[in-house]
Short mmCIF file of C-alpha atoms and ligand atoms in Angstrom, two decimals:
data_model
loop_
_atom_site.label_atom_id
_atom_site.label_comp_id
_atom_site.label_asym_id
_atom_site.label_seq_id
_atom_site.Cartn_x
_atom_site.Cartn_y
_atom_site.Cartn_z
CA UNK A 1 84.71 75.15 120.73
CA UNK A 2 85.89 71.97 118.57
CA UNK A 3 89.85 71.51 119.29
CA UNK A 4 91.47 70.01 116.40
CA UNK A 5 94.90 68.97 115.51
CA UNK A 6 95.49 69.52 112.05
CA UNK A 7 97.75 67.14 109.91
CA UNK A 8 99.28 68.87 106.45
CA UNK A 9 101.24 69.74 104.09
CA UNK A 10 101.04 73.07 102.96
CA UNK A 11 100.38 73.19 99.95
CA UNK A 12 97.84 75.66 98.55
CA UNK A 13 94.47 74.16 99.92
CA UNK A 14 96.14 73.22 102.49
CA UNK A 15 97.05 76.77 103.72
CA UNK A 16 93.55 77.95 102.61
CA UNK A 17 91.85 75.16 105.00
CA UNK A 18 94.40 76.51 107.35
CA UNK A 19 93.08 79.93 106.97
CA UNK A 20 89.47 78.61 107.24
CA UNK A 21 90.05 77.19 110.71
CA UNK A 22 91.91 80.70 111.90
CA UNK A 23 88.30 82.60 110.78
CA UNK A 24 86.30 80.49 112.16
CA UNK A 25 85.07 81.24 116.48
CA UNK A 26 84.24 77.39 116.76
CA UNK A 27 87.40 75.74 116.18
CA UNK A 28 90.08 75.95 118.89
CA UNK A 29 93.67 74.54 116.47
CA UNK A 30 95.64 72.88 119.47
CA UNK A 31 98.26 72.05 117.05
CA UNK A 32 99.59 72.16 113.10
CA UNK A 33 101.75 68.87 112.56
CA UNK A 34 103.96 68.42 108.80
CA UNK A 35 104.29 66.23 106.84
CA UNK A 36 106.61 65.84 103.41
CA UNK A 37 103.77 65.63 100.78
CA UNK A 38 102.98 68.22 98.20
CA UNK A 39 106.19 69.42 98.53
CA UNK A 40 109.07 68.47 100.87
CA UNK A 41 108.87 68.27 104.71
CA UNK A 42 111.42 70.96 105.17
CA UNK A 43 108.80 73.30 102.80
CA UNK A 44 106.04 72.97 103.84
CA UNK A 45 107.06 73.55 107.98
CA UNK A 46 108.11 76.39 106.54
CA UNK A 47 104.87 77.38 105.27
CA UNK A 48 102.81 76.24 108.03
CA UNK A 49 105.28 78.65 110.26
CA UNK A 50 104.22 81.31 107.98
CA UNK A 51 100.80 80.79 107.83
CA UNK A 52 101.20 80.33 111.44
CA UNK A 53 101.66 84.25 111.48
CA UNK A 54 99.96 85.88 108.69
CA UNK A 55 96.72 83.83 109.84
CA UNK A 56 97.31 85.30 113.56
CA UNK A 57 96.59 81.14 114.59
CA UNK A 58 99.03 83.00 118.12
CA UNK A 59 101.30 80.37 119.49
CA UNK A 60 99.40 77.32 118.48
CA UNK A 61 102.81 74.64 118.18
CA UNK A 62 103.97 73.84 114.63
CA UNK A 63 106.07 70.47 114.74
CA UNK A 64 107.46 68.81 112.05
CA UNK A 65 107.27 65.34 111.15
CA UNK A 66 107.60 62.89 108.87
CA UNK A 67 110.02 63.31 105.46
CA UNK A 68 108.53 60.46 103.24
CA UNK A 69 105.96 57.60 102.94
CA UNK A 70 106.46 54.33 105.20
CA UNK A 71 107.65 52.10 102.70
CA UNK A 72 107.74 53.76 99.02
CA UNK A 73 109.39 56.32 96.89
CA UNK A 74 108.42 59.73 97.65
CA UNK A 75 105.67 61.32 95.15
CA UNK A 76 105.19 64.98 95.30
CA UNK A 77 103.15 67.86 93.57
CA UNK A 78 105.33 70.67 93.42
CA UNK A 79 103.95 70.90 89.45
CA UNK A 80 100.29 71.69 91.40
CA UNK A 81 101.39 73.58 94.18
CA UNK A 82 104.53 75.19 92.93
CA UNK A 83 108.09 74.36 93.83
CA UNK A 84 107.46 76.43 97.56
CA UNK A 85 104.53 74.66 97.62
CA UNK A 86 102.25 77.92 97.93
CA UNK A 87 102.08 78.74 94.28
CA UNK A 88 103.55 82.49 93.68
CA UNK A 89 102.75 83.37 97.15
CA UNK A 90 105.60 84.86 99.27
CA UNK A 91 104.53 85.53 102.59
CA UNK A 92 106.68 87.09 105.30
CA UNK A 93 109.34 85.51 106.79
CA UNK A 94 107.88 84.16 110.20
CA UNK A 95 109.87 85.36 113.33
CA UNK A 96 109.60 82.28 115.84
CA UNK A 97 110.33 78.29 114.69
CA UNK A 98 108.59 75.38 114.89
CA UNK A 99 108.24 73.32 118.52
CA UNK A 100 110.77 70.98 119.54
CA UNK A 101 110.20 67.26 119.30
CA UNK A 102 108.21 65.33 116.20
CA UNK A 103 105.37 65.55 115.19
CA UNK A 104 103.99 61.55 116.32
CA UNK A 105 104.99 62.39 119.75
CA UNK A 106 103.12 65.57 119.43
CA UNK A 107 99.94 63.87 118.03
CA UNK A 108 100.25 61.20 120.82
CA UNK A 109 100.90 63.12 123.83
CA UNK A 110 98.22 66.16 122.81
CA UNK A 111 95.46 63.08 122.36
CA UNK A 112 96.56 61.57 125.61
CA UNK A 113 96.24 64.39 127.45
CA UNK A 114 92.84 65.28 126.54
CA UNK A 115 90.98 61.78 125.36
CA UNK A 116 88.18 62.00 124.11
CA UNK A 117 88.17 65.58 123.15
CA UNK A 118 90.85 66.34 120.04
CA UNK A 119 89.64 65.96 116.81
CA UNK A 120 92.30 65.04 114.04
CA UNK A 121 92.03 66.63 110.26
CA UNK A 122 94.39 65.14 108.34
CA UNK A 123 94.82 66.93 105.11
CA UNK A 124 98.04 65.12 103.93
CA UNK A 125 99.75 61.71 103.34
CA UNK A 126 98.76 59.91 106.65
CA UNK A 127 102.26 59.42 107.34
CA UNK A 128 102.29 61.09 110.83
CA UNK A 129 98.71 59.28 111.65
CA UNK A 130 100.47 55.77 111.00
CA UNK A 131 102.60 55.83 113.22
CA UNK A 132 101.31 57.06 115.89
CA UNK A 133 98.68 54.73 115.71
CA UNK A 134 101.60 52.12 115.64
CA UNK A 135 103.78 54.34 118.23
CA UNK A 136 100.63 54.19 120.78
CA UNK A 137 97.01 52.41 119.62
CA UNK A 138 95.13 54.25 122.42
CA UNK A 139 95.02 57.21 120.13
CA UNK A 140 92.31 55.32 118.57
CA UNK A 141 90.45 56.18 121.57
CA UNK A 142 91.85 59.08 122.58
CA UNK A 143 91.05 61.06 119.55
CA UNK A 144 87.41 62.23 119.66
CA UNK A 145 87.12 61.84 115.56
CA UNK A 146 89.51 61.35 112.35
CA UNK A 147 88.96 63.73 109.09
CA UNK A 148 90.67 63.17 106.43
CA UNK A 149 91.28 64.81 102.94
CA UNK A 150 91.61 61.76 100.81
CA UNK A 151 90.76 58.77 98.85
CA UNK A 152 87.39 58.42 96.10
CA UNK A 153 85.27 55.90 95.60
CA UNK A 154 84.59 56.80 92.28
CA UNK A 155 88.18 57.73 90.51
CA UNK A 156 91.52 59.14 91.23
CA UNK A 157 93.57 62.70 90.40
CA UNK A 158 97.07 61.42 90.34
CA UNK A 159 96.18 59.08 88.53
CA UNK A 160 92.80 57.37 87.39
CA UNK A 161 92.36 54.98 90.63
CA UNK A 162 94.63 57.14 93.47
CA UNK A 163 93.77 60.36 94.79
CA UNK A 164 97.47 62.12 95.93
CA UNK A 165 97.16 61.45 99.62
CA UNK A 166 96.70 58.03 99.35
CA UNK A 167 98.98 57.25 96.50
CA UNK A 168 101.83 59.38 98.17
CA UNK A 169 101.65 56.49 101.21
CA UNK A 170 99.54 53.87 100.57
CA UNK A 171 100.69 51.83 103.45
CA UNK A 172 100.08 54.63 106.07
CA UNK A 173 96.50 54.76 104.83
CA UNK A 174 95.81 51.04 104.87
CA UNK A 175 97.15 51.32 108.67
CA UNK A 176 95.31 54.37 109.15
CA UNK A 177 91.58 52.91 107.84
CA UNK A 178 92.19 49.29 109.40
CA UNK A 179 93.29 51.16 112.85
CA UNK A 180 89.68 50.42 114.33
CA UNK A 181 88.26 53.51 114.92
CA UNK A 182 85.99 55.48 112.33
CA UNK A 183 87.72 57.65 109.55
CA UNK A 184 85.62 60.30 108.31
CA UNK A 185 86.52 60.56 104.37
CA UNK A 186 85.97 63.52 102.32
CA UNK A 187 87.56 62.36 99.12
CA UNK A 188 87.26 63.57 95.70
CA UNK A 189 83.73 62.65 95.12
CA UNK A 190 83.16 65.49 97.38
CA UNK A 191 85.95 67.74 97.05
CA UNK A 192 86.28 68.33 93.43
CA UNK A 193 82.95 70.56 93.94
CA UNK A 194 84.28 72.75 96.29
CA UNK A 195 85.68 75.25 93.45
CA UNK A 196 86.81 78.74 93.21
CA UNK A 197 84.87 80.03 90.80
CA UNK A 198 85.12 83.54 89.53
CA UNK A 199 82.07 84.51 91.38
CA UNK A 200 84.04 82.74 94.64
CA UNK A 201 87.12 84.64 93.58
CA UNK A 202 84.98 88.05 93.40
CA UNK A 203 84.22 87.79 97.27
CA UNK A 204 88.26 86.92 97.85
CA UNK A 205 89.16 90.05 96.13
CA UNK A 206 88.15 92.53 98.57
CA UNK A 207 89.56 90.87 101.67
CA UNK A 208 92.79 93.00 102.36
CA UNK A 209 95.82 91.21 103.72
CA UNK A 210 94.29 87.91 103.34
CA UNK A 211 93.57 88.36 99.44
CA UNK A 212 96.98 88.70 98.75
CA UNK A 213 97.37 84.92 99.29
CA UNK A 214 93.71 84.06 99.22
CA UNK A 215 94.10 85.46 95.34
CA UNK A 216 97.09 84.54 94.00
CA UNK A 217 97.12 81.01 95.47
CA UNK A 218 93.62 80.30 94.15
CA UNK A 219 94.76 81.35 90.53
CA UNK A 220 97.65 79.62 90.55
CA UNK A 221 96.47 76.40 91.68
CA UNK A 222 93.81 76.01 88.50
CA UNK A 223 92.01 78.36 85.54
CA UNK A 224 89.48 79.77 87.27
CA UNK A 225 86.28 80.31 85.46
CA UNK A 226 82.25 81.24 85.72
CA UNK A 227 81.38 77.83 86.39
CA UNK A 228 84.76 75.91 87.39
CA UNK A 229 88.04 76.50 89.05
CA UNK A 230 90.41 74.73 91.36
CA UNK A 231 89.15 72.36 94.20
CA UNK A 232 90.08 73.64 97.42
CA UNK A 233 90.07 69.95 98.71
CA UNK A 234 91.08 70.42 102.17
CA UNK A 235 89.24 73.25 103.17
CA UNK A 236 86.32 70.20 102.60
CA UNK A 237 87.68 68.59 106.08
CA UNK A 238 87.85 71.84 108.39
CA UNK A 239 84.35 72.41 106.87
CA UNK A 240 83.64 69.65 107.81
CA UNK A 241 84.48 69.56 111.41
CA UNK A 242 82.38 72.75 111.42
CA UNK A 243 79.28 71.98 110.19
CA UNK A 244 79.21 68.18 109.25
CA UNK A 245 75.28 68.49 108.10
CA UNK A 246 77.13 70.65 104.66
CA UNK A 247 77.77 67.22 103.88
CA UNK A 248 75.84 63.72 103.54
CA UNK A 249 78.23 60.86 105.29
CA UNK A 250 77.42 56.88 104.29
CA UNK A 251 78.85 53.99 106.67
CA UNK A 252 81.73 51.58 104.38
CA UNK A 253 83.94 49.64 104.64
CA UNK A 254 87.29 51.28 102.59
CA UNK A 255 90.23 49.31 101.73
CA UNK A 256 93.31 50.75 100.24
CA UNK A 257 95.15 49.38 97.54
CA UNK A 258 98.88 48.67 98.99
CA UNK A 259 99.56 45.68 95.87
CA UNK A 260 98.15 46.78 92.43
CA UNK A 261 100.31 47.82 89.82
CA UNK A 262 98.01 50.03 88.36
CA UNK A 263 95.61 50.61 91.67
CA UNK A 264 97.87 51.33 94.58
CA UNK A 265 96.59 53.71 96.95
CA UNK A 266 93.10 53.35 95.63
CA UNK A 267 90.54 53.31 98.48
CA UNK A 268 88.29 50.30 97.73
CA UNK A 269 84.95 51.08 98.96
CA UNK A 270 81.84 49.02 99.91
CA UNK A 271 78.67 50.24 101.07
CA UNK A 272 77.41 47.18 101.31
CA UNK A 273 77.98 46.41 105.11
CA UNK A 274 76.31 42.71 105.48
CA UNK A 275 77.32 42.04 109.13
CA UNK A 276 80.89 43.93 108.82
CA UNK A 277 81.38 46.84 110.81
CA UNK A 278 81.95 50.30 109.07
CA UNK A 279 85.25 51.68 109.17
CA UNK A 280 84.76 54.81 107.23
CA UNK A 281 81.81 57.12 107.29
CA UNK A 282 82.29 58.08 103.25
CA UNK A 283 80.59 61.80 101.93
CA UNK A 284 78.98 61.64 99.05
CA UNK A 285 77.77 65.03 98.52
CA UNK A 286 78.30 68.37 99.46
CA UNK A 287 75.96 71.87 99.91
CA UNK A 288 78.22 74.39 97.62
CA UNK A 289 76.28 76.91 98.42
CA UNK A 290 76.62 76.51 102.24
CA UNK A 291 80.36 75.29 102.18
CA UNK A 292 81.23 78.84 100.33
CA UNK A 293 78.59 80.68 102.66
CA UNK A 294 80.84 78.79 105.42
CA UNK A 295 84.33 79.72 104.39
CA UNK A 296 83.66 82.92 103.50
CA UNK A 297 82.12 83.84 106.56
CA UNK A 298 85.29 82.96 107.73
CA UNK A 299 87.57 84.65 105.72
CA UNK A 300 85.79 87.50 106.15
CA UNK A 301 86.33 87.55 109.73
CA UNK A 302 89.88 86.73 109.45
CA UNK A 303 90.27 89.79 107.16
CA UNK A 304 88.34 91.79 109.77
CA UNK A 305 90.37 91.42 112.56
C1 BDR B 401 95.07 66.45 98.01
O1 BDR B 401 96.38 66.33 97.44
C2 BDR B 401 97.13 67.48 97.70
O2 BDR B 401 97.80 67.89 96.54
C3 BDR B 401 96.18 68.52 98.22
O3 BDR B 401 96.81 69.37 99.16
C4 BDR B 401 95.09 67.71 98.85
O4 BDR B 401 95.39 67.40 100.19
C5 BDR B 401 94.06 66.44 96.89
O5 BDR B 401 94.14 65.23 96.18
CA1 CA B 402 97.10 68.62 101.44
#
């Protein structure tokens, strides 16, 4: 079993990357941490407590954490994700509350306390990740891997050089890739293939419980057609954790745009190492075919239980 301690900020892909580690037997979530992002901090704890419960993830801790970027105005996505943050999608009101405490302590003290074995998938603004890498640097040990949702090196969404995670705090993610350890970084390059399809959307259909957000979510969040949909980009990083050979990985060095008026949060990429060490292992493609075969599997055995 892989333990992760997911980073997010539910958010429609969010909750169905969410939903991808709850299916799956390998991953063992140690924690769900919050972050303001898509939507605001105080939404989407409240989602991940929901999802919390109508994904059975048990009492896995949910702790809150940080409100807004570092150092910049706050940039959100309600107009993607809806103004709850999860689309149309009204799932029951959760019974218990998040943990106690914030969520940088929580990242710190869950890595020191088991170095060398925690993986961190951070599917958000890398808020939370910042500073605990300034709260304690030892996390850079302590965690066994980063994944992160975020960044291109060809193009942006938000706009045409920042991908949303990066733009919304630019600063946190220059910290973040400069930190000294190795950030795994599915970005859009990657991401934007992982699409629910109608053919995708046919095998969510008969899934129960979990269609009725698996569904709903999916068609809000895009137009879903025979050959293109919405990108369920963070689903990409739990996949990832899963079964890293769905995806190729190349060694860079990534930079991210804190200064430029019409490039901040870009991530900068080089693969062209000369004697510099890599700080980012960058994916540049993804197996469709497998990815879907993956999450399915999942969801299917979610819905089973
Ligand atoms: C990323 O931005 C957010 O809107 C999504 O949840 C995802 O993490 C995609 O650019
Ligand atoms: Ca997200």
């Amino acid at each position: 079993m892989t333990k992760v301690l997911i980073d997010c900020d539910p958010g429609i892909d969010d909750a169905l990357a969410l939903a991808l580690a709850a299916g799956s037997r390998a991953l063992d979530v140690v924690g769900v941490t919050t972050v303001g992002g898509n939507v605001d901090l105080s939404l989407t704890t409240a989602n991940a407590l929901a999802l919390r419960e109508f994904l059975q993830l048990g009492d896995v801790p949910v702790t809150p954490g940080s409100a807004g970027a570092l150092m910049r105005q706050t940039v959100r996505a309600a107009h993607v994700h809806g103004t709850t943050g999860l689309g149309d999608v009204v799932l029951p009101a959760p019974e218990r509350g998040p943990s106690d405490g914030h969520a940088v302590d929580f990242i710190v003290e869950t890595l020191r306390a088991a170095p060398g074995e925690i993986t961190l998938v951070a599917v958000g603004p890398l808020t939370n990740i910042a500073l605990a890498v300034r709260r304690e640097p030892r996390v850079v040990e302590w965690a066994r891997d980063l994944v992160i949702m975020g960044g291109s090196y060809t193009r942006g969404n938000t706009n045409p050089a920042a991908e949303f995670n990066m733009l919304a705090d630019p600063e946190a993610a220059a910290i973040v890739f400069d930190a000294g350890w190795t950030v795994t970084m599915l970005g859009l390059d990657v991401t934007l293939s992982a699409l629910v399809t109608s053919a995708v959307l046919d095998r969510m259909r008969p899934l129960g419980r979990l269609a009725d957000l698996l569904v709903p979510a999916a068609q809000f969040y895009g137009v879903v057609t025979a050959d293109g949909g919405p990108a369920i980009h963070d689903a990409c990083a739990v996949a990832y954790v899963l079964e890293p050979s769905l995806f190729t990985c190349v060694p860079a060095v990534v930079n991210v745009e804190t200064t430029g008026t019409y490039t901040r949060g870009m991530t900068v990429t080089d693969f062209k190492l000369g004697d510099r060490r890599p700080n980012a292992l960058v994916a540049t493609s993804l197996d469709v075919k497998g990815f879907w075969d993956l999450v399915m599997g999942a969801y299917e055995r979610l819905a089973g239980r």
